[in-house]
GROMACS .gro file of C-alpha atoms in nm:
model
  495
    1MET     CA    1  -0.001  -0.049   0.026
    2LYS     CA    2   0.147   0.321  -0.122
    3ILE     CA    3   0.095   0.610   0.116
    4SER     CA    4  -0.002   0.914  -0.095
    5SER     CA    5   0.212   1.215  -0.198
    6CYS     CA    6  -0.041   1.370   0.024
    7ILE     CA    7   0.041   1.248   0.347
    8VAL     CA    8   0.445   1.281   0.254
    9CYS     CA    9   0.342   1.651   0.169
   10ARG     CA   10   0.203   1.716   0.536
   11ILE     CA   11   0.489   1.447   0.701
   12LEU     CA   12   0.739   1.682   0.580
   13LEU     CA   13   0.574   2.026   0.664
   14TRP     CA   14   0.579   1.897   0.983
   15SER     CA   15   0.949   1.831   1.059
   16GLY     CA   16   1.112   2.102   0.923
   17ILE     CA   17   0.837   2.340   1.095
   18ILE     CA   18   0.925   2.118   1.414
   19LEU     CA   19   1.228   2.198   1.286
   20ILE     CA   20   1.246   2.473   1.243
   21ALA     CA   21   1.077   2.588   1.623
   22PHE     CA   22   1.399   2.409   1.758
   23VAL     CA   23   1.690   2.580   1.553
   24LEU     CA   24   1.445   2.836   1.694
   25LEU     CA   25   1.471   2.757   2.094
   26ILE     CA   26   1.780   2.643   2.041
   27ALA     CA   27   1.845   2.918   1.955
   28GLY     CA   28   1.650   3.157   2.164
   29LEU     CA   29   1.727   2.997   2.484
   30ARG     CA   30   2.152   3.119   2.372
   31PHE     CA   31   2.166   3.417   2.230
   32CYS     CA   32   1.820   3.640   2.355
   33SER     CA   33   2.041   3.568   2.757
   34ASP     CA   34   2.039   3.803   2.967
   35GLU     CA   35   2.253   3.621   3.253
   36PRO     CA   36   2.431   3.785   3.492
   37VAL     CA   37   2.715   3.654   3.713
   38VAL     CA   38   2.545   3.724   4.116
   39TYR     CA   39   2.752   3.675   4.404
   40ALA     CA   40   2.573   3.703   4.742
   41ASP     CA   41   2.853   3.792   4.919
   42PRO     CA   42   2.842   4.193   4.871
   43VAL     CA   43   3.204   4.298   4.846
   44GLU     CA   44   3.279   3.976   4.584
   45HIS     CA   45   2.991   4.153   4.503
   46PHE     CA   46   3.051   4.501   4.406
   47LYS     CA   47   3.423   4.321   4.312
   48TYR     CA   48   3.250   4.178   4.037
   49GLY     CA   49   2.905   4.237   4.008
   50SER     CA   50   2.768   4.318   3.681
   51THR     CA   51   2.617   4.694   3.677
   52GLY     CA   52   2.444   4.626   3.292
   53GLY     CA   53   2.724   4.811   3.129
   54ASP     CA   54   2.763   4.415   2.999
   55ARG     CA   55   2.455   4.484   2.799
   56VAL     CA   56   2.594   4.703   2.588
   57MET     CA   57   2.999   4.788   2.614
   58GLY     CA   58   3.073   4.451   2.783
   59PHE     CA   59   3.332   4.276   2.575
   60PRO     CA   60   3.285   3.924   2.413
   61LYS     CA   61   3.507   3.767   2.763
   62ARG     CA   62   3.720   3.514   2.565
   63VAL     CA   63   3.819   3.846   2.225
   64PHE     CA   64   3.907   4.005   2.655
   65LEU     CA   65   4.123   3.779   2.740
   66ALA     CA   66   4.324   3.767   2.406
   67LEU     CA   67   4.400   4.140   2.353
   68PRO     CA   68   4.779   4.141   2.582
   69GLU     CA   69   4.865   3.815   2.334
   70ILE     CA   70   4.764   4.029   2.065
   71CYS     CA   71   4.820   4.295   2.130
   72GLY     CA   72   5.100   4.279   2.393
   73GLN     CA   73   5.318   4.541   2.269
   74TYR     CA   74   5.078   4.806   2.402
   75LEU     CA   75   5.087   4.711   2.711
   76PRO     CA   76   5.390   4.842   2.969
   77GLY     CA   77   5.472   4.523   3.088
   78LYS     CA   78   5.343   4.131   3.149
   79GLY     CA   79   4.909   4.140   3.091
   80TYR     CA   80   4.653   4.355   3.263
   81ALA     CA   81   4.863   4.310   3.565
   82SER     CA   82   5.091   4.603   3.417
   83LEU     CA   83   4.814   4.902   3.405
   84GLY     CA   84   4.724   4.779   3.753
   85MET     CA   85   4.440   4.585   3.730
   86ILE     CA   86   4.430   4.306   4.047
   87PHE     CA   87   4.367   3.927   4.015
   88GLU     CA   88   4.268   3.703   4.284
   89SER     CA   89   4.338   3.367   4.260
   90GLY     CA   90   3.983   3.180   4.151
   91HIS     CA   91   3.938   3.476   3.925
   92ASP     CA   92   4.013   3.475   3.517
   93LEU     CA   93   3.880   3.910   3.540
   94PRO     CA   94   4.052   4.159   3.768
   95VAL     CA   95   3.866   4.342   3.977
   96GLY     CA   96   3.657   4.533   3.844
   97MET     CA   97   3.536   4.375   3.568
   98SER     CA   98   3.164   4.241   3.599
   99GLN     CA   99   3.060   3.920   3.352
  100ARG     CA  100   2.781   3.861   3.195
  101ARG     CA  101   2.543   3.645   2.941
  102HIS     CA  102   2.409   3.799   2.645
  103LEU     CA  103   2.277   3.763   2.328
  104GLY     CA  104   2.429   3.398   2.355
  105ILE     CA  105   2.777   3.499   2.455
  106ASP     CA  106   2.962   3.548   2.770
  107ARG     CA  107   3.083   3.937   2.792
  108THR     CA  108   3.318   4.119   3.076
  109PHE     CA  109   3.266   4.529   3.126
  110LEU     CA  110   3.441   4.756   3.379
  111ASN     CA  111   3.218   4.804   3.742
  112CYS     CA  112   3.237   4.987   4.060
  113ALA     CA  113   3.531   4.832   4.145
  114VAL     CA  114   3.835   4.950   3.899
  115CYS     CA  115   3.812   5.244   4.041
  116HIS     CA  116   3.725   5.189   4.452
  117THR     CA  117   4.038   4.866   4.507
  118SER     CA  118   4.314   4.895   4.527
  119THR     CA  119   4.663   4.710   4.718
  120VAL     CA  120   4.861   4.730   5.003
  121ARG     CA  121   5.224   4.646   5.164
  122ALA     CA  122   5.299   4.612   5.500
  123LYS     CA  123   5.654   4.596   5.403
  124ALA     CA  124   5.822   4.530   5.097
  125ASP     CA  125   5.818   4.125   5.045
  126ALA     CA  126   5.500   4.137   5.246
  127LYS     CA  127   5.195   3.974   5.072
  128PRO     CA  128   4.952   4.272   4.892
  129GLN     CA  129   4.679   4.344   5.093
  130LEU     CA  130   4.243   4.366   4.881
  131VAL     CA  131   4.094   4.729   5.042
  132VAL     CA  132   3.694   4.751   4.827
  133GLY     CA  133   3.631   5.102   4.850
  134MET     CA  134   3.946   5.285   4.844
  135GLY     CA  135   4.078   5.469   4.537
  136ALA     CA  136   4.270   5.190   4.279
  137ASN     CA  137   4.553   5.360   4.342
  138THR     CA  138   4.766   5.106   4.146
  139PHE     CA  139   4.529   5.153   3.812
  140ASN     CA  140   4.641   5.371   3.506
  141LEU     CA  141   4.250   5.470   3.341
  142MET     CA  142   4.373   5.611   3.088
  143ALA     CA  143   4.665   5.329   2.958
  144PHE     CA  144   4.406   5.110   2.991
  145GLU     CA  145   4.197   5.323   2.728
  146LYS     CA  146   4.528   5.408   2.513
  147PHE     CA  147   4.575   5.037   2.508
  148ILE     CA  148   4.221   4.892   2.369
  149ASN     CA  149   4.204   5.207   2.146
  150ASN     CA  150   4.573   5.109   2.010
  151CYS     CA  151   4.465   4.722   2.004
  152MET     CA  152   4.130   4.815   1.748
  153ARG     CA  153   4.350   5.049   1.488
  154ASP     CA  154   4.545   4.738   1.441
  155VAL     CA  155   4.588   4.465   1.151
  156LYS     CA  156   4.565   4.168   1.440
  157PHE     CA  157   4.208   4.282   1.555
  158SER     CA  158   4.019   4.114   1.340
  159ALA     CA  159   3.931   3.709   1.381
  160GLU     CA  160   4.212   3.587   1.152
  161TYR     CA  161   4.440   3.631   1.433
  162LEU     CA  162   4.166   3.674   1.783
  163VAL     CA  163   3.948   3.299   1.678
  164PRO     CA  164   4.347   3.104   1.688
  165VAL     CA  165   4.412   3.300   1.959
  166ILE     CA  166   4.061   3.211   2.193
  167ARG     CA  167   4.095   2.881   2.032
  168ALA     CA  168   4.372   2.775   2.259
  169GLN     CA  169   4.329   2.957   2.531
  170ALA     CA  170   3.975   2.756   2.545
  171SER     CA  171   4.134   2.399   2.464
  172LYS     CA  172   4.272   2.468   2.781
  173GLU     CA  173   3.983   2.449   2.982
  174GLN     CA  174   3.787   2.042   2.973
  175GLY     CA  175   3.493   2.061   2.773
  176ALA     CA  176   3.527   2.480   2.672
  177GLU     CA  177   3.655   2.351   2.282
  178LEU     CA  178   3.455   2.597   2.014
  179SER     CA  179   3.156   2.517   1.867
  180LEU     CA  180   3.198   2.576   1.489
  181LEU     CA  181   2.942   2.790   1.497
  182ASP     CA  182   3.176   3.021   1.766
  183ARG     CA  183   3.438   2.988   1.516
  184TYR     CA  184   3.292   3.128   1.251
  185VAL     CA  185   2.952   3.256   1.364
  186VAL     CA  186   2.990   3.404   1.640
  187TYR     CA  187   3.323   3.556   1.753
  188PRO     CA  188   3.364   3.686   1.405
  189VAL     CA  189   3.039   3.906   1.423
  190ALA     CA  190   3.127   3.989   1.792
  191ILE     CA  191   3.512   4.129   1.683
  192ALA     CA  192   3.400   4.290   1.478
  193LEU     CA  193   3.091   4.505   1.689
  194MET     CA  194   3.323   4.523   1.969
  195ARG     CA  195   3.532   4.671   1.692
  196ASP     CA  196   3.292   4.907   1.588
  197ARG     CA  197   3.154   4.999   1.934
  198VAL     CA  198   3.449   5.085   2.109
  199THR     CA  199   3.634   5.272   1.825
  200SER     CA  200   3.260   5.533   1.818
  201LEU     CA  201   3.357   5.550   2.190
  202MET     CA  202   3.697   5.661   2.172
  203HIS     CA  203   3.640   5.944   1.919
  204ARG     CA  204   3.425   6.071   2.112
  205MET     CA  205   3.688   6.046   2.395
  206ARG     CA  206   3.954   6.179   2.183
  207PHE     CA  207   3.987   6.464   2.419
  208ILE     CA  208   4.247   6.250   2.609
  209ASP     CA  209   4.510   6.265   2.325
  210ALA     CA  210   4.561   6.603   2.383
  211GLN     CA  211   4.534   6.575   2.757
  212PRO     CA  212   4.874   6.529   2.952
  213ASP     CA  213   4.865   6.110   3.112
  214TRP     CA  214   4.643   6.145   3.436
  215GLY     CA  215   4.920   5.878   3.590
  216PRO     CA  216   4.725   5.579   3.803
  217GLY     CA  217   4.513   5.633   4.071
  218ARG     CA  218   4.310   5.970   3.828
  219VAL     CA  219   4.035   5.990   3.595
  220ASP     CA  220   3.934   6.286   3.420
  221THR     CA  221   3.533   6.230   3.495
  222PHE     CA  222   3.333   6.510   3.390
  223ASN     CA  223   3.520   6.619   3.062
  224SER     CA  224   3.426   6.169   3.005
  225ALA     CA  225   3.080   6.375   3.078
  226LYS     CA  226   3.110   6.596   2.850
  227ALA     CA  227   3.263   6.342   2.558
  228LEU     CA  228   2.933   6.173   2.626
  229PHE     CA  229   2.679   6.441   2.571
  230ASN     CA  230   2.844   6.475   2.253
  231PHE     CA  231   2.928   6.850   2.371
  232PRO     CA  232   3.161   6.921   2.084
  233ILE     CA  233   3.436   6.961   2.182
  234GLU     CA  234   3.668   7.085   2.023
  235GLN     CA  235   3.523   7.430   2.050
  236LEU     CA  236   3.491   7.400   2.414
  237PRO     CA  237   3.759   7.654   2.569
  238HIS     CA  238   4.067   7.543   2.684
  239GLU     CA  239   4.030   7.568   3.015
  240GLU     CA  240   3.816   7.351   3.087
  241LEU     CA  241   3.978   7.029   2.932
  242LEU     CA  242   4.178   6.954   3.178
  243GLY     CA  243   4.043   6.797   3.523
  244THR     CA  244   4.161   6.548   3.626
  245ALA     CA  245   4.124   6.417   3.997
  246ASP     CA  246   4.202   6.155   4.196
  247PHE     CA  247   3.987   5.857   4.254
  248PRO     CA  248   3.824   5.904   4.576
  249THR     CA  249   3.660   5.629   4.848
  250ILE     CA  250   3.361   5.493   4.824
  251TRP     CA  251   3.347   5.431   5.259
  252ASN     CA  252   3.045   5.517   5.498
  253GLN     CA  253   2.802   5.717   5.221
  254GLY     CA  254   2.475   5.709   5.448
  255LYS     CA  255   2.649   5.908   5.715
  256LYS     CA  256   2.734   6.167   5.344
  257THR     CA  257   2.401   6.220   5.256
  258SER     CA  258   2.288   6.609   5.214
  259MET     CA  259   2.702   6.647   5.196
  260GLN     CA  260   2.859   6.860   4.870
  261LEU     CA  261   3.018   6.565   4.785
  262HIS     CA  262   3.237   6.489   4.492
  263TRP     CA  263   3.564   6.683   4.466
  264ASP     CA  264   3.371   6.999   4.387
  265GLY     CA  265   3.083   6.947   4.577
  266ASN     CA  266   2.790   6.966   4.244
  267ASN     CA  267   2.568   6.744   4.396
  268ASN     CA  268   2.443   6.618   4.726
  269HIS     CA  269   2.216   6.300   4.659
  270VAL     CA  270   2.437   5.944   4.695
  271GLU     CA  271   2.198   5.761   4.497
  272GLU     CA  272   2.211   6.028   4.213
  273ARG     CA  273   2.608   6.065   4.191
  274ASN     CA  274   2.616   5.651   4.233
  275LEU     CA  275   2.376   5.641   3.918
  276ASN     CA  276   2.606   5.928   3.771
  277ALA     CA  277   2.936   5.759   3.846
  278ALA     CA  278   2.782   5.458   3.674
  279PHE     CA  279   2.800   5.586   3.340
  280GLY     CA  280   3.209   5.513   3.357
  281THR     CA  281   3.074   5.095   3.418
  282GLY     CA  282   2.897   5.172   3.029
  283ALA     CA  283   2.608   5.128   3.244
  284THR     CA  284   2.296   5.365   3.024
  285PRO     CA  285   1.960   5.427   3.115
  286PRO     CA  286   1.842   5.168   2.919
  287SER     CA  287   2.118   4.907   3.030
  288LEU     CA  288   2.167   5.013   3.387
  289ASP     CA  289   2.043   4.677   3.632
  290HIS     CA  290   1.882   4.878   3.916
  291ALA     CA  291   1.913   4.585   4.135
  292ALA     CA  292   2.340   4.539   4.140
  293MET     CA  293   2.328   4.936   4.135
  294THR     CA  294   2.057   4.928   4.532
  295ARG     CA  295   2.329   4.599   4.627
  296ILE     CA  296   2.620   4.783   4.593
  297GLN     CA  297   2.451   5.083   4.779
  298THR     CA  298   2.327   4.877   4.965
  299TRP     CA  299   2.673   4.879   5.138
  300ASN     CA  300   2.877   5.103   5.134
  301ALA     CA  301   2.605   5.306   5.267
  302SER     CA  302   2.823   5.169   5.565
  303ALA     CA  303   3.127   4.973   5.503
  304THR     CA  304   3.402   5.128   5.659
  305PRO     CA  305   3.763   5.167   5.578
  306PRO     CA  306   4.003   4.997   5.763
  307ALA     CA  307   4.257   5.082   6.048
  308PHE     CA  308   4.532   5.165   6.046
  309GLY     CA  309   4.594   5.029   6.353
  310LYS     CA  310   4.604   4.729   6.226
  311SER     CA  311   4.885   4.699   5.996
  312PHE     CA  312   5.109   4.933   6.208
  313PRO     CA  313   5.111   5.006   6.533
  314ILE     CA  314   4.993   5.401   6.644
  315ASP     CA  315   5.159   5.585   6.985
  316GLN     CA  316   4.888   5.686   7.209
  317VAL     CA  317   5.032   5.937   7.360
  318LYS     CA  318   5.199   6.134   7.146
  319ALA     CA  319   4.756   6.083   6.919
  320GLN     CA  320   4.663   6.230   7.249
  321HIS     CA  321   4.824   6.522   7.224
  322GLY     CA  322   4.753   6.556   6.807
  323ALA     CA  323   4.414   6.498   6.897
  324ALA     CA  324   4.357   6.889   7.045
  325ILE     CA  325   4.555   6.984   6.784
  326TYR     CA  326   4.295   6.876   6.537
  327LYS     CA  327   3.965   6.969   6.711
  328GLU     CA  328   4.178   7.318   6.674
  329TYR     CA  329   4.303   7.317   6.325
  330CYS     CA  330   4.084   7.042   6.127
  331ALA     CA  331   3.758   7.003   6.350
  332ALA     CA  332   3.513   7.292   6.163
  333CYS     CA  333   3.612   7.094   5.838
  334HIS     CA  334   3.709   6.757   5.862
  335GLY     CA  335   3.474   6.668   6.126
  336ALA     CA  336   3.502   6.600   6.517
  337SER     CA  337   3.665   6.258   6.425
  338GLY     CA  338   3.750   5.992   6.132
  339SER     CA  339   3.396   5.847   6.176
  340ASP     CA  340   3.225   6.153   6.358
  341PHE     CA  341   3.162   6.370   6.051
  342SER     CA  342   2.966   6.713   6.253
  343GLY     CA  343   3.184   7.036   6.177
  344GLU     CA  344   3.061   7.314   6.128
  345TYR     CA  345   3.228   7.290   5.713
  346VAL     CA  346   3.193   6.954   5.674
  347GLY     CA  347   3.063   6.875   5.357
  348LYS     CA  348   3.024   7.188   5.153
  349VAL     CA  349   3.245   7.380   4.963
  350THR     CA  350   3.541   7.602   5.045
  351PRO     CA  351   3.555   7.903   4.817
  352LEU     CA  352   3.876   7.831   4.532
  353ASN     CA  353   3.980   8.169   4.637
  354GLU     CA  354   4.048   8.045   5.038
  355ILE     CA  355   4.191   7.708   4.987
  356GLY     CA  356   4.401   7.789   4.686
  357THR     CA  357   4.432   7.451   4.451
  358ASP     CA  358   4.450   7.385   4.196
  359PRO     CA  359   4.197   7.538   3.893
  360ASN     CA  360   4.161   7.279   3.650
  361ARG     CA  361   3.941   7.028   3.805
  362LEU     CA  362   3.713   7.344   3.907
  363ASN     CA  363   3.687   7.430   3.552
  364SER     CA  364   3.574   7.163   3.375
  365PHE     CA  365   3.197   7.132   3.583
  366THR     CA  366   3.088   7.389   3.446
  367PRO     CA  367   2.716   7.505   3.423
  368ALA     CA  368   2.673   7.404   3.015
  369LEU     CA  369   2.798   7.030   3.201
  370ALA     CA  370   2.563   7.075   3.524
  371GLU     CA  371   2.154   7.116   3.277
  372ASN     CA  372   2.329   6.862   3.057
  373LEU     CA  373   2.367   6.626   3.402
  374GLY     CA  374   1.936   6.677   3.417
  375THR     CA  375   1.832   6.519   3.093
  376PRO     CA  376   1.910   6.121   3.181
  377TYR     CA  377   1.634   5.902   3.299
  378ALA     CA  378   1.406   6.276   3.216
  379GLY     CA  379   1.056   6.038   3.260
  380THR     CA  380   1.179   5.854   3.517
  381ASP     CA  381   1.185   5.906   3.923
  382TYR     CA  382   1.540   5.837   3.839
  383LYS     CA  383   1.582   6.211   3.704
  384PHE     CA  384   1.904   6.401   3.828
  385THR     CA  385   1.786   6.731   3.992
  386HIS     CA  386   2.081   6.792   4.242
  387PHE     CA  387   2.379   6.854   4.002
  388ARG     CA  388   2.459   7.237   4.009
  389LYS     CA  389   2.821   7.475   3.952
  390THR     CA  390   2.990   7.565   4.264
  391TRP     CA  391   3.330   7.727   4.308
  392GLY     CA  392   3.531   7.615   4.452
  393TYR     CA  393   3.616   7.249   4.647
  394ALA     CA  394   3.397   7.052   4.866
  395ASN     CA  395   3.479   6.978   5.269
  396SER     CA  396   3.481   6.655   5.315
  397PRO     CA  397   3.564   6.395   5.581
  398LEU     CA  398   3.837   6.202   5.674
  399ASP     CA  399   3.739   5.824   5.723
  400GLY     CA  400   4.051   5.576   5.525
  401LEU     CA  401   4.217   5.957   5.537
  402TRP     CA  402   4.584   5.647   5.535
  403LEU     CA  403   4.415   5.494   5.253
  404ARG     CA  404   4.323   5.872   5.037
  405ALA     CA  405   4.722   5.915   4.984
  406PRO     CA  406   4.871   6.112   4.740
  407TYR     CA  407   4.689   6.379   4.892
  408LEU     CA  408   4.413   6.726   4.749
  409HIS     CA  409   4.190   6.620   4.518
  410ASN     CA  410   4.426   6.598   4.186
  411GLY     CA  411   4.613   6.443   4.415
  412SER     CA  412   4.970   6.632   4.390
  413VAL     CA  413   5.073   6.599   4.762
  414PRO     CA  414   5.160   6.205   4.836
  415THR     CA  415   5.267   6.249   5.212
  416LEU     CA  416   5.057   6.399   5.507
  417TRP     CA  417   5.364   6.501   5.645
  418ASP     CA  418   5.438   6.672   5.270
  419LEU     CA  419   5.043   6.819   5.319
  420LEU     CA  420   5.148   6.985   5.616
  421GLN     CA  421   5.427   7.182   5.471
  422PRO     CA  422   5.390   7.491   5.274
  423ALA     CA  423   5.388   7.433   4.910
  424THR     CA  424   5.715   7.539   4.778
  425GLN     CA  425   5.858   7.242   5.052
  426ARG     CA  426   5.593   7.029   4.879
  427PRO     CA  427   5.771   6.785   4.691
  428THR     CA  428   5.760   6.874   4.268
  429LEU     CA  429   5.883   6.533   4.160
  430PHE     CA  430   5.716   6.181   4.288
  431TYR     CA  431   5.596   5.830   4.163
  432ARG     CA  432   5.296   5.716   4.201
  433GLY     CA  433   5.161   5.344   4.218
  434ASN     CA  434   5.361   5.220   4.443
  435ASP     CA  435   5.136   5.018   4.668
  436LEU     CA  436   5.406   4.949   4.946
  437TYR     CA  437   5.343   5.231   5.256
  438ASP     CA  438   5.512   5.417   5.436
  439PRO     CA  439   5.363   5.441   5.738
  440VAL     CA  440   5.525   5.713   5.850
  441LYS     CA  441   5.477   5.984   5.680
  442LEU     CA  442   5.115   5.787   5.562
  443GLY     CA  443   5.163   5.786   5.197
  444PHE     CA  444   5.247   5.582   4.952
  445VAL     CA  445   5.623   5.519   4.883
  446SER     CA  446   5.700   5.799   4.657
  447ASP     CA  447   6.108   5.831   4.555
  448VAL     CA  448   6.106   5.540   4.424
  449ALA     CA  449   6.151   5.543   4.016
  450LYS     CA  450   6.141   5.105   3.999
  451ASP     CA  451   6.100   4.789   4.141
  452GLY     CA  452   6.186   4.480   3.960
  453ASP     CA  453   6.070   4.547   3.624
  454LYS     CA  454   5.794   4.803   3.764
  455SER     CA  455   5.825   5.095   3.654
  456TYR     CA  456   5.687   5.425   3.831
  457PHE     CA  457   5.472   5.669   3.701
  458ALA     CA  458   5.666   5.997   3.722
  459TYR     CA  459   5.415   6.242   3.835
  460ASP     CA  460   5.589   6.680   3.739
  461THR     CA  461   5.336   6.896   4.045
  462GLU     CA  462   5.518   7.210   3.752
  463LYS     CA  463   5.227   7.026   3.484
  464PRO     CA  464   4.876   7.230   3.411
  465GLY     CA  465   4.665   7.054   3.656
  466ASN     CA  466   4.940   6.901   3.903
  467SER     CA  467   4.968   7.213   4.156
  468LYS     CA  468   5.041   7.118   4.449
  469ALA     CA  469   4.950   7.468   4.567
  470GLY     CA  470   4.632   7.542   4.822
  471HIS     CA  471   4.520   7.433   5.189
  472THR     CA  472   4.860   7.633   5.314
  473GLY     CA  473   4.910   7.938   5.574
  474LYS     CA  474   4.793   7.887   5.941
  475ALA     CA  475   4.456   7.763   5.893
  476TYR     CA  476   4.538   7.471   5.737
  477GLY     CA  477   4.850   7.386   5.987
  478THR     CA  478   5.132   7.396   5.783
  479GLU     CA  479   5.297   7.730   6.042
  480LEU     CA  480   5.267   7.488   6.303
  481LEU     CA  481   5.593   7.320   6.539
  482ASP     CA  482   5.754   6.967   6.379
  483ALA     CA  483   5.652   6.788   6.675
  484ASP     CA  484   5.327   6.966   6.657
  485LYS     CA  485   5.242   6.826   6.256
  486TRP     CA  486   5.451   6.476   6.401
  487ALA     CA  487   5.192   6.391   6.652
  488LEU     CA  488   4.895   6.570   6.408
  489ILE     CA  489   5.013   6.315   6.152
  490GLU     CA  490   4.989   5.999   6.518
  491TYR     CA  491   4.589   6.101   6.570
  492LEU     CA  492   4.489   6.125   6.197
  493LYS     CA  493   4.681   5.700   6.211
  494THR     CA  494   4.327   5.676   6.416
  495PHE     CA  495   4.081   5.794   6.121
   0.00000   0.00000   0.00000
């Protein structure tokens, strides 16, 4: 008995439909996923969790890990560690890089920890202590950006060169051999998209090509914001195009609610400032992971710095003498102690003509930018409404002061001892990026240019934006007797 041609057609039709449905289901399961790697511990989440920036700007993880092999000539040393990025055992990505499964591939991008985590060594041969929440004083963000940009321009940034390296790296992982689909479709397309997106972003960020090297621990936050807002960079006044400043600490955010923070006090709303900072991690309003940001804010609302006394001794008698000096000279502007932030001028802006520090960071934030910063999240409860132009720098609390070196907003004074000297007696040239701590002067070792195969960044205070001036005179303690300065420093170790 012969099966009629009609039945055969139906079988073929339904088989085709089932096959197509199966292929679509498999494709949907892979390419429609949006799953970040989530960490139960809030500190681990801060270090490695996504803010959402990896949705749009995320680098394919395997491509990111292959770049040092393809473009190593653009790095100062071996791998991302040569840029000051920190690697922990058990992680193939550095601290400050998240991972998210998105559009069928594992993606990675910067998160908040890349700018707010660093290491400290108590002795030259000691294991570095990871400190979460401090400014990333070893990370050279400009060098990272230039490395990625140079690599995008290199002929080797192509599937022809990258896919074999990715395959070789994947083959070292059990069961991680790339499929034919990955080798001939997914990664070639992902590489092309990454090149286009990064090239477009770096074109907007072209202002950095005209700036002096930032060096480790610093960033030009608000000229970067202008670039993202498509400001006509070439037409902007020269005096506002150099706003480099140190990465700040982010502890005790709950106690700093309503203070005028950022270096120039341009915003007094903690959550709004955090959302603005997320732009630096590639998280735009459509891509921001609000749940992740809420976890970060909950953590840093009560996060506290590690105590100096756990790593180094404190002379309590000398510190007691220093407490009286601190109360007379410092408490009104910086708080009663490292945990009590009460004070008449704490969290308020001191005019530039009074504080006398380098004006460039202040000049970089303009009324026009403040106005533009009111546009993100428009029409939502997250709309920015607190940015404003100020005319000075904010008096911040000093929690974790020992880990804030170098000092002043532009990181132009290497140690607290140097900050207590007249500006003319402060170092004109010193070296940044060392995590070896000087517990006497309170700061990181800054007179060493090279340690083995690692070179540190030469910071020249005579270059634009790097001035060591300001915070001087009787009111700021620079005229105290040396014995009183040392006592004050001893007390500040308790912060």
